[in-house]
PDB file of C-alpha atoms and ligand atoms in Angstrom:
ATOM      1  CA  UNK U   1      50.228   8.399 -64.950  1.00  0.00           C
ATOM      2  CA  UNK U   2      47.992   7.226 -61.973  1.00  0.00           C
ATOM      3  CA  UNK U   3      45.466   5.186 -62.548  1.00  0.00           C
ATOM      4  CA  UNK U   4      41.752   5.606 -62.024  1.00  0.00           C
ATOM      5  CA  UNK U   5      39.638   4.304 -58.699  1.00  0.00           C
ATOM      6  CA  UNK U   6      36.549   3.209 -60.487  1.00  0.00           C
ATOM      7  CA  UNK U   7      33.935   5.257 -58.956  1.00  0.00           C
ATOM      8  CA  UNK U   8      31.674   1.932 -58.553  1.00  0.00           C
ATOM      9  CA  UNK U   9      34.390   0.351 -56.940  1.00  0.00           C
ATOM     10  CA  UNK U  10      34.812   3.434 -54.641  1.00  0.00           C
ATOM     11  CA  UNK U  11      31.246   2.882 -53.595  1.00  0.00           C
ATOM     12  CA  UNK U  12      31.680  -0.627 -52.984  1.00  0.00           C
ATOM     13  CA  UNK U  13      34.130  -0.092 -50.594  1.00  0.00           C
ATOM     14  CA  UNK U  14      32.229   2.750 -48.647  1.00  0.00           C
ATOM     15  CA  UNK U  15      29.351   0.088 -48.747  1.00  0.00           C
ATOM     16  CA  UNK U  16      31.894  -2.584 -47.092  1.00  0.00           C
ATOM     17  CA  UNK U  17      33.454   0.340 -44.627  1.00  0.00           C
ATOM     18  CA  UNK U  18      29.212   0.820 -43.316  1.00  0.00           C
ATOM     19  CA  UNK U  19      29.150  -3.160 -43.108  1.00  0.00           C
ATOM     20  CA  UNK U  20      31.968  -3.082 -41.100  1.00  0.00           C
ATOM     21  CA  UNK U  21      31.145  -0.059 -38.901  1.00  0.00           C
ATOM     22  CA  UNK U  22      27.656  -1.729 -38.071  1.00  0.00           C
ATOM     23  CA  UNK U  23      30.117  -5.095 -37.028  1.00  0.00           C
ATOM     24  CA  UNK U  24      31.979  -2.665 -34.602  1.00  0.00           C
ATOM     25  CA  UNK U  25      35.020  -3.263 -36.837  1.00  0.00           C
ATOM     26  CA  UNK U  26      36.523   0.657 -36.938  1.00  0.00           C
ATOM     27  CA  UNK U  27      40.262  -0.010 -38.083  1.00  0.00           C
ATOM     28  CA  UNK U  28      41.395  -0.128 -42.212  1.00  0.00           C
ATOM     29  CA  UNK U  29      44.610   0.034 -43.578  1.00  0.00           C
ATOM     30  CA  UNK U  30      45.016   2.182 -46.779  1.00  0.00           C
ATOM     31  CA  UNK U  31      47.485   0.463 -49.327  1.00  0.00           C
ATOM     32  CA  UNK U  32      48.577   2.850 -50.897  1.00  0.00           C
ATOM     33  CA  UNK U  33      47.767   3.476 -54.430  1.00  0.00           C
ATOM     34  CA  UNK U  34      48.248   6.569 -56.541  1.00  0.00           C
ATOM     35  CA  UNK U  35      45.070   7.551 -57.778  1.00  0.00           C
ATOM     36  CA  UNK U  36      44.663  10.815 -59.694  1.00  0.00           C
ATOM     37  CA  UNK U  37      41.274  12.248 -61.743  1.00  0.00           C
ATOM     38  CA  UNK U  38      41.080  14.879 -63.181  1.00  0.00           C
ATOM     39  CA  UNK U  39      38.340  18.060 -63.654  1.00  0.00           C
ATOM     40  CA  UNK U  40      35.512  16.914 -65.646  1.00  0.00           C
ATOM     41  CA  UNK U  41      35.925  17.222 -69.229  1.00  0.00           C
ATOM     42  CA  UNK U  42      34.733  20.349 -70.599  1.00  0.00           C
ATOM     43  CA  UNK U  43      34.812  22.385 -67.445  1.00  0.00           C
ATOM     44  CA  UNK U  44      35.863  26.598 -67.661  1.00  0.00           C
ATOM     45  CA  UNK U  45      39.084  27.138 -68.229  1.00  0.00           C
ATOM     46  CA  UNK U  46      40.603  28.059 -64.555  1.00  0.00           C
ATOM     47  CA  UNK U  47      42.844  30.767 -65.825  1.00  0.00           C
ATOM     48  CA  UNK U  48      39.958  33.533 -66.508  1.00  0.00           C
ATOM     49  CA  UNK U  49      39.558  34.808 -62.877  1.00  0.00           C
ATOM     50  CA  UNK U  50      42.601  37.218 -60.941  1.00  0.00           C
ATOM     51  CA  UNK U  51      44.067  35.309 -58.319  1.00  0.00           C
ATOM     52  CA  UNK U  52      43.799  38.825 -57.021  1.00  0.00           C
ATOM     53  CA  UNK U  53      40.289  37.993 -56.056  1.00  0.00           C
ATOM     54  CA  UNK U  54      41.211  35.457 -53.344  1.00  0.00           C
ATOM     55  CA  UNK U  55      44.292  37.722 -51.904  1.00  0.00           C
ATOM     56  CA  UNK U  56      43.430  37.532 -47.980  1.00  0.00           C
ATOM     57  CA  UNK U  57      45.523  40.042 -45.822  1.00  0.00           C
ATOM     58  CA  UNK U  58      48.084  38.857 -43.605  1.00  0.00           C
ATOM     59  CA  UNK U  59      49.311  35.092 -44.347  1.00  0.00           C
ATOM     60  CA  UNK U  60      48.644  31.854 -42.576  1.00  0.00           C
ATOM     61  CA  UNK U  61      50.530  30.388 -40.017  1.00  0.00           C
ATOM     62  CA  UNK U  62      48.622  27.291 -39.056  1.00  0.00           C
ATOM     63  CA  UNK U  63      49.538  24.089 -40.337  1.00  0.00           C
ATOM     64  CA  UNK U  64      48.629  22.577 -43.558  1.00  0.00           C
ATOM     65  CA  UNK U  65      45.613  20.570 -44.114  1.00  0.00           C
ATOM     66  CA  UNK U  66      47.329  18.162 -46.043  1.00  0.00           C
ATOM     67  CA  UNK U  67      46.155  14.338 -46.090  1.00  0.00           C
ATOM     68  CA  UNK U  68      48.060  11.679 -44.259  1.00  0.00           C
ATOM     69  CA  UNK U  69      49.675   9.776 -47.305  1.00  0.00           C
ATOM     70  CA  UNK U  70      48.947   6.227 -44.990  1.00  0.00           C
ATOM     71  CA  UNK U  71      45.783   6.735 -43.127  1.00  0.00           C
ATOM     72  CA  UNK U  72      43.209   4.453 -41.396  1.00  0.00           C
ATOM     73  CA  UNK U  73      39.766   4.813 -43.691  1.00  0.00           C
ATOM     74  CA  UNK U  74      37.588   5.907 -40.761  1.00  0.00           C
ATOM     75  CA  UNK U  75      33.891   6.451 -41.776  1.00  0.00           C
ATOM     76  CA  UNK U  76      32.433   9.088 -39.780  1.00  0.00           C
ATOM     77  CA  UNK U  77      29.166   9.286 -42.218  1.00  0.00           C
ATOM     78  CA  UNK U  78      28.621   5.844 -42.486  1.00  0.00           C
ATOM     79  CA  UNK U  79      28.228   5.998 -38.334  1.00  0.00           C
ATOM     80  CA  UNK U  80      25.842   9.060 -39.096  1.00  0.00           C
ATOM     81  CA  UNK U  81      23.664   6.617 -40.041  1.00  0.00           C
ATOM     82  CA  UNK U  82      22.818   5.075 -37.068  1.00  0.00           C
ATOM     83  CA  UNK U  83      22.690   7.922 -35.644  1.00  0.00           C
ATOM     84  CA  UNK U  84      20.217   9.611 -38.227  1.00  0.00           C
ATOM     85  CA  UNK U  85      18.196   7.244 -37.503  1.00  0.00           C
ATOM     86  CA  UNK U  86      17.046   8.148 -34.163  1.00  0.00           C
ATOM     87  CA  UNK U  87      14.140  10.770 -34.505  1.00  0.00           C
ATOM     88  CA  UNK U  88      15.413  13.766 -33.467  1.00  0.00           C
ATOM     89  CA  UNK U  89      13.831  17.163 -32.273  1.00  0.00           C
ATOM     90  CA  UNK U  90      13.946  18.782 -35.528  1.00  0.00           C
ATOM     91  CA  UNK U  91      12.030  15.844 -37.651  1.00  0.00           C
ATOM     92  CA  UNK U  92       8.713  16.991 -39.198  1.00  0.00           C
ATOM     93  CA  UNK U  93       9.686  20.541 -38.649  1.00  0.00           C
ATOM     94  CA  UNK U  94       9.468  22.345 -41.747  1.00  0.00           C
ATOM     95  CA  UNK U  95      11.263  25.920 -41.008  1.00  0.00           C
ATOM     96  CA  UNK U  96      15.244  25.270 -41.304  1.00  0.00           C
ATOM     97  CA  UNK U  97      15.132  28.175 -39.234  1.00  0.00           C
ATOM     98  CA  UNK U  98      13.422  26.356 -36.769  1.00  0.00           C
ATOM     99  CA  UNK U  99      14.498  23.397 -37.132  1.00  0.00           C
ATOM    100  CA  UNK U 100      18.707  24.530 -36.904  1.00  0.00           C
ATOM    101  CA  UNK U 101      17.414  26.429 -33.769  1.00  0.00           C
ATOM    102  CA  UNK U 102      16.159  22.841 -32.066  1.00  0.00           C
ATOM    103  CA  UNK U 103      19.722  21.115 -32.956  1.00  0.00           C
ATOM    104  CA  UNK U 104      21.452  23.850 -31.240  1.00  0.00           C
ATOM    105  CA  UNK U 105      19.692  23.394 -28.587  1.00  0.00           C
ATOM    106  CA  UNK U 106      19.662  19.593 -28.475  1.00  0.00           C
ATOM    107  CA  UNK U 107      23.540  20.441 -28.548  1.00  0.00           C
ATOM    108  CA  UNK U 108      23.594  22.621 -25.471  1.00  0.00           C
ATOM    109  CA  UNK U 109      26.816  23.647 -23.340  1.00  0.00           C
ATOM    110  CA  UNK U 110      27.810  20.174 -25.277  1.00  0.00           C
ATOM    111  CA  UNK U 111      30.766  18.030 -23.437  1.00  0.00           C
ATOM    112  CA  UNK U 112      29.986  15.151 -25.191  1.00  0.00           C
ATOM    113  CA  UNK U 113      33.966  15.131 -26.580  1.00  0.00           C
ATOM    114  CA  UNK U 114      37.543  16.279 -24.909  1.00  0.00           C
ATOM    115  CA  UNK U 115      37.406  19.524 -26.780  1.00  0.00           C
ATOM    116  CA  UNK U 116      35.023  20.768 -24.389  1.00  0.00           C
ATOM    117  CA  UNK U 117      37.560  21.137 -21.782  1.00  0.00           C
ATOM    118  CA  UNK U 118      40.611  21.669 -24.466  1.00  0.00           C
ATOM    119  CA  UNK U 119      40.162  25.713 -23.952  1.00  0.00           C
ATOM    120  CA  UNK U 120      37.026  26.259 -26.139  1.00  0.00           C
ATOM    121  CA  UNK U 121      35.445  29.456 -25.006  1.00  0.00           C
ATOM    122  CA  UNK U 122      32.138  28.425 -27.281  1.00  0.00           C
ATOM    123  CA  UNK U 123      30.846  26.071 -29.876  1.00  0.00           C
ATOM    124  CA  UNK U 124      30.822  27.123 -32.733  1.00  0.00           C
ATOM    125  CA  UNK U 125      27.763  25.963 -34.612  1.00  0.00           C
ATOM    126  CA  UNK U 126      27.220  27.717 -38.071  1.00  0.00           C
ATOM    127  CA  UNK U 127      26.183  30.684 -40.045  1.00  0.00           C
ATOM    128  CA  UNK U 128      24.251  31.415 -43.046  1.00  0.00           C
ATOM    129  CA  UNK U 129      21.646  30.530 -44.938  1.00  0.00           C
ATOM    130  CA  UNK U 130      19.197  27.827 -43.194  1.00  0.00           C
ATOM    131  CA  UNK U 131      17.678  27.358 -46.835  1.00  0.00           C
ATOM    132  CA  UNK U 132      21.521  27.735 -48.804  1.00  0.00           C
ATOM    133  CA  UNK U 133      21.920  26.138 -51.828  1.00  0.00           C
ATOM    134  CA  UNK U 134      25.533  25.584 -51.449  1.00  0.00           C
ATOM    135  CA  UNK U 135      27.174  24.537 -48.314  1.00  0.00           C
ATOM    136  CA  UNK U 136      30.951  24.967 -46.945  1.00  0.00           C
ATOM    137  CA  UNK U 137      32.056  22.731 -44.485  1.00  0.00           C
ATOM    138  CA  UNK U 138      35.695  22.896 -43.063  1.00  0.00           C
ATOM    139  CA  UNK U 139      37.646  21.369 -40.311  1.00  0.00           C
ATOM    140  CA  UNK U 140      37.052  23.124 -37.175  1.00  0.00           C
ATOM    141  CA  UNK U 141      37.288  26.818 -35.490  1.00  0.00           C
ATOM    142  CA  UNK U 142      40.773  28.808 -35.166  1.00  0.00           C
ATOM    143  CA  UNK U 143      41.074  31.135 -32.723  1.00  0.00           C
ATOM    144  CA  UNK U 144      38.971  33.865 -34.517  1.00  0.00           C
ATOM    145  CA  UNK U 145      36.287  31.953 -35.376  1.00  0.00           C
ATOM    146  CA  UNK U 146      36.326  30.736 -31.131  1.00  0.00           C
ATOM    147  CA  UNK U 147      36.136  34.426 -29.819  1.00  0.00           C
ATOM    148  CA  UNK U 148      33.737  35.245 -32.192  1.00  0.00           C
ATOM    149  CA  UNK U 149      31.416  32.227 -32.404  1.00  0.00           C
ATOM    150  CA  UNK U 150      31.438  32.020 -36.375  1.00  0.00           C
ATOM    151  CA  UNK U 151      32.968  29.913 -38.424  1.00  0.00           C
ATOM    152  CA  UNK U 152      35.469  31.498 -40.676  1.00  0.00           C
ATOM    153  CA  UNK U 153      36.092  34.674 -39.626  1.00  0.00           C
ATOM    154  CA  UNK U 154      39.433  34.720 -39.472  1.00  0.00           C
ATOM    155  CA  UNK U 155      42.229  35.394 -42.239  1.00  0.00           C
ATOM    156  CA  UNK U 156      41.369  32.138 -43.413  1.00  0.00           C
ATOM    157  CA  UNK U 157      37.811  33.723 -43.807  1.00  0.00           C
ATOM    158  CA  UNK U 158      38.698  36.591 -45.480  1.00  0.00           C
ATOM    159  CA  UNK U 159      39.755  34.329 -47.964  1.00  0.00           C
ATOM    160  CA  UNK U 160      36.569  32.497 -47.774  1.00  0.00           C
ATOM    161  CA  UNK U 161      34.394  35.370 -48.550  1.00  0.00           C
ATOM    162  CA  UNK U 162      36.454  36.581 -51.211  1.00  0.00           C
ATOM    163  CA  UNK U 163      35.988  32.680 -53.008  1.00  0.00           C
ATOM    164  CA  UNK U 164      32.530  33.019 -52.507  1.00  0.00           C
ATOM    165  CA  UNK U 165      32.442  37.146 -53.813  1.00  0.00           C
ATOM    166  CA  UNK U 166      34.314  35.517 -56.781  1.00  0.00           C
ATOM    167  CA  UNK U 167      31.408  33.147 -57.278  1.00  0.00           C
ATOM    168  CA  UNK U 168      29.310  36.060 -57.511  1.00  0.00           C
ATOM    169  CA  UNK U 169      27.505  35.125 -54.083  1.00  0.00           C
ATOM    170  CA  UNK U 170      27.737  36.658 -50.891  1.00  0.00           C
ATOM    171  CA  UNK U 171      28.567  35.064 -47.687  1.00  0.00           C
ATOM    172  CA  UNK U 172      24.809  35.370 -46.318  1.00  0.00           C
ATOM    173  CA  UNK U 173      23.677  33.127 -49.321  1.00  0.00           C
ATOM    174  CA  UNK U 174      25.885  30.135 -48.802  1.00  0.00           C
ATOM    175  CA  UNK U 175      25.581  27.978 -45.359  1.00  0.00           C
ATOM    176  CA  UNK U 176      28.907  27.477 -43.214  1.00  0.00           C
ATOM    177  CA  UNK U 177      29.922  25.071 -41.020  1.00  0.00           C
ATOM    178  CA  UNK U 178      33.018  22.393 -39.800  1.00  0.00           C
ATOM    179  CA  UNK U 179      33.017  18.913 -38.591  1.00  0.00           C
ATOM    180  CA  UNK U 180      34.174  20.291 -35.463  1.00  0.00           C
ATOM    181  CA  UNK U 181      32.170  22.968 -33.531  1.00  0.00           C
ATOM    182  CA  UNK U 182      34.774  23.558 -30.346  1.00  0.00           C
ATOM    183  CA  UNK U 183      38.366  24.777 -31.750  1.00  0.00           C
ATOM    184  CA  UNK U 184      40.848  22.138 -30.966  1.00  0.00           C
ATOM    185  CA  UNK U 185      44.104  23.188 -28.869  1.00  0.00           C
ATOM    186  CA  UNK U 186      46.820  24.512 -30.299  1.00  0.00           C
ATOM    187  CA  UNK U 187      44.787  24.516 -33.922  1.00  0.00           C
ATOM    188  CA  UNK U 188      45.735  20.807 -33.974  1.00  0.00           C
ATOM    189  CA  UNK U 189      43.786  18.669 -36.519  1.00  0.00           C
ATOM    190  CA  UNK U 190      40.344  17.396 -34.430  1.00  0.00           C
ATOM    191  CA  UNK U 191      41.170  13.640 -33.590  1.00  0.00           C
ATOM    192  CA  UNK U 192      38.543  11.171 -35.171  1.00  0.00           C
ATOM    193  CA  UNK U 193      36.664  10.500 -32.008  1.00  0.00           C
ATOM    194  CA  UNK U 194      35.908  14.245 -31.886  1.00  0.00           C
ATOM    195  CA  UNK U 195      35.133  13.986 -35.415  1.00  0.00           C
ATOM    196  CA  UNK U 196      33.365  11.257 -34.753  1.00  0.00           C
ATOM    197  CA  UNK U 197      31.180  12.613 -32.036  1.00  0.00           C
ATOM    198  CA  UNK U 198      30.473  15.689 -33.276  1.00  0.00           C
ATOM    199  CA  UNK U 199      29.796  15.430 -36.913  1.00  0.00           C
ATOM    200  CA  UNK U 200      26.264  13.868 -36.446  1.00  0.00           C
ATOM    201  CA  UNK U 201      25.320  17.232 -35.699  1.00  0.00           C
ATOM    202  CA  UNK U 202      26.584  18.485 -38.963  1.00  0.00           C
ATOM    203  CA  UNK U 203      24.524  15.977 -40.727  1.00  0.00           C
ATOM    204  CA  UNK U 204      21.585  16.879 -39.241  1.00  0.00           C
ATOM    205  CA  UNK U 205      22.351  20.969 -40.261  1.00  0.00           C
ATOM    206  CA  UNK U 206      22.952  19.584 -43.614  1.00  0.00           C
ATOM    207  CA  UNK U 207      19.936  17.639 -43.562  1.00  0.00           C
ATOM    208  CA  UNK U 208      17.948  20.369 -42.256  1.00  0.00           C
ATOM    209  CA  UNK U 209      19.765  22.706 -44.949  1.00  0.00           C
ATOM    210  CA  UNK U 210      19.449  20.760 -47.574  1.00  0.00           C
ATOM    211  CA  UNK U 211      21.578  22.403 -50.077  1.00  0.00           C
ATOM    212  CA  UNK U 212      21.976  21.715 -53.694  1.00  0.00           C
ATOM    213  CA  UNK U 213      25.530  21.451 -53.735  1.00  0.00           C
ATOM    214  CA  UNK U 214      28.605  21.156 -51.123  1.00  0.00           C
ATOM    215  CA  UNK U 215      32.525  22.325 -50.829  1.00  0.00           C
ATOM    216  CA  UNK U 216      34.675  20.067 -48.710  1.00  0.00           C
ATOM    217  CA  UNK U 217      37.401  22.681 -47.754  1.00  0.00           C
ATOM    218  CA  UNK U 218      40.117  20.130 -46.964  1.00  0.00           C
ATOM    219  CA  UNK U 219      41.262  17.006 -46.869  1.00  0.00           C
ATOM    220  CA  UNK U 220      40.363  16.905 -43.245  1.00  0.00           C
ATOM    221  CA  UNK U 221      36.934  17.773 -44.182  1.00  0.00           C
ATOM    222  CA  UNK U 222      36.397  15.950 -47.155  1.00  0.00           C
ATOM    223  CA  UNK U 223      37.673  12.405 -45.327  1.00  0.00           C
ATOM    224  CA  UNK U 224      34.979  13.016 -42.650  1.00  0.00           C
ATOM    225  CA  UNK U 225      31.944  13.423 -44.823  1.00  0.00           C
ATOM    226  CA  UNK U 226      33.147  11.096 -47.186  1.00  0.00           C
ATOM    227  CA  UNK U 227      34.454   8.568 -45.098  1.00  0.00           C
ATOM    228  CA  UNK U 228      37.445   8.531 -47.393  1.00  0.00           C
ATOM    229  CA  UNK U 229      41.064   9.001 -46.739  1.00  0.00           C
ATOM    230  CA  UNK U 230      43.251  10.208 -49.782  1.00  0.00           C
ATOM    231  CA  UNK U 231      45.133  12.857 -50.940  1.00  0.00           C
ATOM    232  CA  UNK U 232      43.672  15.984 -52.037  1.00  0.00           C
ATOM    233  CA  UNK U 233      45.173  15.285 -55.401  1.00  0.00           C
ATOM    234  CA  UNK U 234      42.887  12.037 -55.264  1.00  0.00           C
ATOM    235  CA  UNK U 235      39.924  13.609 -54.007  1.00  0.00           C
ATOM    236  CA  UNK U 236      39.747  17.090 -55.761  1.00  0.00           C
ATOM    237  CA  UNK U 237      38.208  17.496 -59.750  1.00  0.00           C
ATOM    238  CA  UNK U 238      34.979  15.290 -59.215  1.00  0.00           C
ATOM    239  CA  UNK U 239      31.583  14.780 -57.940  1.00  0.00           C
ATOM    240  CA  UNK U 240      30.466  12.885 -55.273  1.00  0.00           C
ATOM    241  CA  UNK U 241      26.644  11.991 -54.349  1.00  0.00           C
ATOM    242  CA  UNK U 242      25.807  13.058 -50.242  1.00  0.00           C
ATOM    243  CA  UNK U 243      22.788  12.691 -48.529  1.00  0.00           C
ATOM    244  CA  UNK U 244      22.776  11.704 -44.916  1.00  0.00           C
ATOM    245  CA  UNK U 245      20.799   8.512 -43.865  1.00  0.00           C
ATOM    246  CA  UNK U 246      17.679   9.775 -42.385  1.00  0.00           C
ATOM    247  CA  UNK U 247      17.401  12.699 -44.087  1.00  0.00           C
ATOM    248  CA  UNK U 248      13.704  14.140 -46.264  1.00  0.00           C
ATOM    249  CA  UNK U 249      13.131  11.611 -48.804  1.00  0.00           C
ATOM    250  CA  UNK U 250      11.769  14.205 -51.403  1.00  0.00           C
ATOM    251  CA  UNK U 251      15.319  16.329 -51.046  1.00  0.00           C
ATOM    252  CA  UNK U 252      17.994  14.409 -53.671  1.00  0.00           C
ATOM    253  CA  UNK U 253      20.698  15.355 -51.551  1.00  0.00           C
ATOM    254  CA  UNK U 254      23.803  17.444 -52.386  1.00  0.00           C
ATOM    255  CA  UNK U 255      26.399  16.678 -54.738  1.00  0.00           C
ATOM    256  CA  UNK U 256      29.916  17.355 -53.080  1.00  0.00           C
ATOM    257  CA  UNK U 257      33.244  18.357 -53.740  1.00  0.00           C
ATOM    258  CA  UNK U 258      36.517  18.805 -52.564  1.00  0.00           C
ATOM    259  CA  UNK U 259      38.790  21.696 -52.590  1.00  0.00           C
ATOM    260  CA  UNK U 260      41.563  22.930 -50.574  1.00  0.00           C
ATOM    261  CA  UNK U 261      40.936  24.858 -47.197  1.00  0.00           C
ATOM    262  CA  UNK U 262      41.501  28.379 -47.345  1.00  0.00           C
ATOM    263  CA  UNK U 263      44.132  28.268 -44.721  1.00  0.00           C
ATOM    264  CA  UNK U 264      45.942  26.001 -46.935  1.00  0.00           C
ATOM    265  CA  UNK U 265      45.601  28.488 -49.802  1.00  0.00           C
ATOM    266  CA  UNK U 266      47.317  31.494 -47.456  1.00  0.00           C
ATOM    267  CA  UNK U 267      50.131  29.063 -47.092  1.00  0.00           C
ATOM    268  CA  UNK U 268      50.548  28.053 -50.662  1.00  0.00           C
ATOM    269  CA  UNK U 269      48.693  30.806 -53.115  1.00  0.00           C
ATOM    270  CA  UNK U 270      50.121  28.606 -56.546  1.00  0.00           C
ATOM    271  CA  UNK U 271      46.935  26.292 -55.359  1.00  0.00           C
ATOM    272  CA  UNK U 272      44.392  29.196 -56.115  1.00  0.00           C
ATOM    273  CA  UNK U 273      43.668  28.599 -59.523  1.00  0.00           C
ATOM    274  CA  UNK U 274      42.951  25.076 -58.667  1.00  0.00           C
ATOM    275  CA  UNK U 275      40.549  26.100 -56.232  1.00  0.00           C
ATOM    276  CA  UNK U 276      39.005  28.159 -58.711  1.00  0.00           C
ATOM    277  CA  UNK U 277      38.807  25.003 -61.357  1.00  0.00           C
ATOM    278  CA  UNK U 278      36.738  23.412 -58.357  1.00  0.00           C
ATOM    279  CA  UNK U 279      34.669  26.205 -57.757  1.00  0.00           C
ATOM    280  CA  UNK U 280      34.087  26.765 -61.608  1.00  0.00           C
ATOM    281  CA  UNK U 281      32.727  22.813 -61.192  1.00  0.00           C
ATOM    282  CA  UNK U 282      30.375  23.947 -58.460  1.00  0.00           C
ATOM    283  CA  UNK U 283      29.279  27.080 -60.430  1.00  0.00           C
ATOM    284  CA  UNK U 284      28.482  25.218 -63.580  1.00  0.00           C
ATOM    285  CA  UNK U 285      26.277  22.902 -61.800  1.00  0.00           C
ATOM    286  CA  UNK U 286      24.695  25.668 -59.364  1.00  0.00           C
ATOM    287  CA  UNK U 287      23.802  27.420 -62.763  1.00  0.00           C
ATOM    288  CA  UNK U 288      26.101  30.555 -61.571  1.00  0.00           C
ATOM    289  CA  UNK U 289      27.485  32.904 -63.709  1.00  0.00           C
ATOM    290  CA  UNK U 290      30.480  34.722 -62.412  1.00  0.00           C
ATOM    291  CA  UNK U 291      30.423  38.287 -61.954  1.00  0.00           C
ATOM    292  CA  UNK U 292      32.015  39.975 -64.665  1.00  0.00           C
ATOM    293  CA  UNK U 293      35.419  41.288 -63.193  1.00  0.00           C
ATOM    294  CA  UNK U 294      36.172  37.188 -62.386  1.00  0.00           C
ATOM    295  CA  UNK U 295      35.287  36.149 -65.844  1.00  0.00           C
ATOM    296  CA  UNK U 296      37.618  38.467 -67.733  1.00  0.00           C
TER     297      UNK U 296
HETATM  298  S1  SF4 M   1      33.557  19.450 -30.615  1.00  0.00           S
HETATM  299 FE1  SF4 M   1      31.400  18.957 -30.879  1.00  0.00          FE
HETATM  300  S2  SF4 M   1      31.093  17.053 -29.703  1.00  0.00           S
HETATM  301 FE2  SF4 M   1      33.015  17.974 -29.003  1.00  0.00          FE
HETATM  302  S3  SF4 M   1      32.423  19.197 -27.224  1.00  0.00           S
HETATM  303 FE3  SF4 M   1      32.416  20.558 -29.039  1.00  0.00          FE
HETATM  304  S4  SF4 M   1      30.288  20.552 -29.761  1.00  0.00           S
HETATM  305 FE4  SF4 M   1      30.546  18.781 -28.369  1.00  0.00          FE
END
């Protein structure tokens, strides 16, 4: 059986990653270590709902999300700090509405990374609800989501809605993003200098959001905002504490967690009734009670 990373230890290390960022010292070798935890005791069982419920129509062609087993720790939110920590446009304004609208435009026609001139035909910002209490984040836009400007649109989408319908929300009610807002050529996984340069302005639509709660849809995702690289076996079944540096000092911040990326789900379906044990997590906290037809 793997063994446990003490979640103090975990956020020891993240504190020594941030020291080491702010030294300009960017490169960490994982040693691998197989660490496994498991859904919190005395979760729902995550055999009531029909894995009918997340059944998407056609299936998924693009690659896996799966974490690199031997990885370099980057920690994009630990750089968010710095960056946070410049006032920007939207501080003191107290509309999310507003306040998204100003960090779209303080994005602009953005080339600030190589994706801009990758074949993007837009950036993709976000959708939903600027006051959501529970925010998705994935990876980055498909080809759907680039012709159409929104993120998860495509099949991977579909399946997204029908996760959230399950929750007994609707897709209007939650807040969606990725770390990436340009879609990356060829549907490649966005390289961490992209990730790097864009995500600051995902932690300022989270910080302008401010939800209650947050699903990491893939290991891609979850390593960016967590500044953690592991597999999703690792990173899945708990709770982690987010807030981005610089955000409103009366808003707690979000508790996160990780589940697997749609996409991945199209690919392997067996992985849909752990998604629903992490979504169960996020209900239970959220104080959500699934609509009947999932519960039975
Ligand atoms: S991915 Fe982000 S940082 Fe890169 S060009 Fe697009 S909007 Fe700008």
């Amino acid at each position: 059986m793997a063994p446990t990373l003490d979640p103090q230890l975990r956020r020891a290390l993240a504190e020594r990653v941030r020291y080491c960022h702010e030294m300009g010292i960017y490169d960490f070798y994982w040693r691998e270590s197989a660490v496994s935890e498991s859904i919190e005791a005395g979760q729902p069982s995550p055999s009531a709902i029909s894995e009918s419920l997340f059944v998407a129509s056609q299936p998924e062609l693009r690659e896996e999300m799966a974490a690199r087993k031997s990885a370099v720790a980057p920690a994009v939110v630990e750089d968010n700090i710095f960056e946070l920590a410049t006032p920007k446009p939207e501080h003191g304004v107290a509309d999310p509405v507003a306040a998204l609208q100003l960090i779209r435009e303080d994005l602009g026609d953005c080339t600030r990374c190589k994706l801009h001139k990758q074949g993007r035909k837009q950036i993709v910002f976000g959708v939903g609800n600027p006051r959501a209490e529970l925010m998705f984040v994935g990876e980055g836009p498909g080809a759907d989501e680039d012709a159409q400007g929104e993120p998860f649109v495509g099949r991977a989408g579909q399946l997204l809605n029908n996760m959230i319908k399950a929750m007994g929300l609707r897709r209007e009610d939650v807040y969606i993003a990725n770390i990436v807002k340009c879609r990356p050529p060829g549907n490649r996984q966005p390289e961490r200098d992209e990730c790097e340069t864009c995500s600051p302005f995902l932690m300022r639509q989270i910080a302008t959001v401010k939800p209650k709660a947050m699903v990491a849809l893939g290991a891609t995702a979850a390593k960016n905002l967590l500044a953690i690289s592991a597999p999703m076996s690792e990173l899945r079944g708990r709770w982690y504490d987010f807030k981005p540096a610089g955000s409103d000092p009366s808003w707690a911040g979000a508790r996160l967690a990780v589940t697997y990326h749609p996409a991945f789900l199209l690919r392997d379906p067996r992985q849909k009734g752990e998604t629903w044990k992490d979504l169960q997590m996020v209900m239970k906290y959220l104080g959500i009670v699934p609509p009947k037809k999932a519960a039975e």
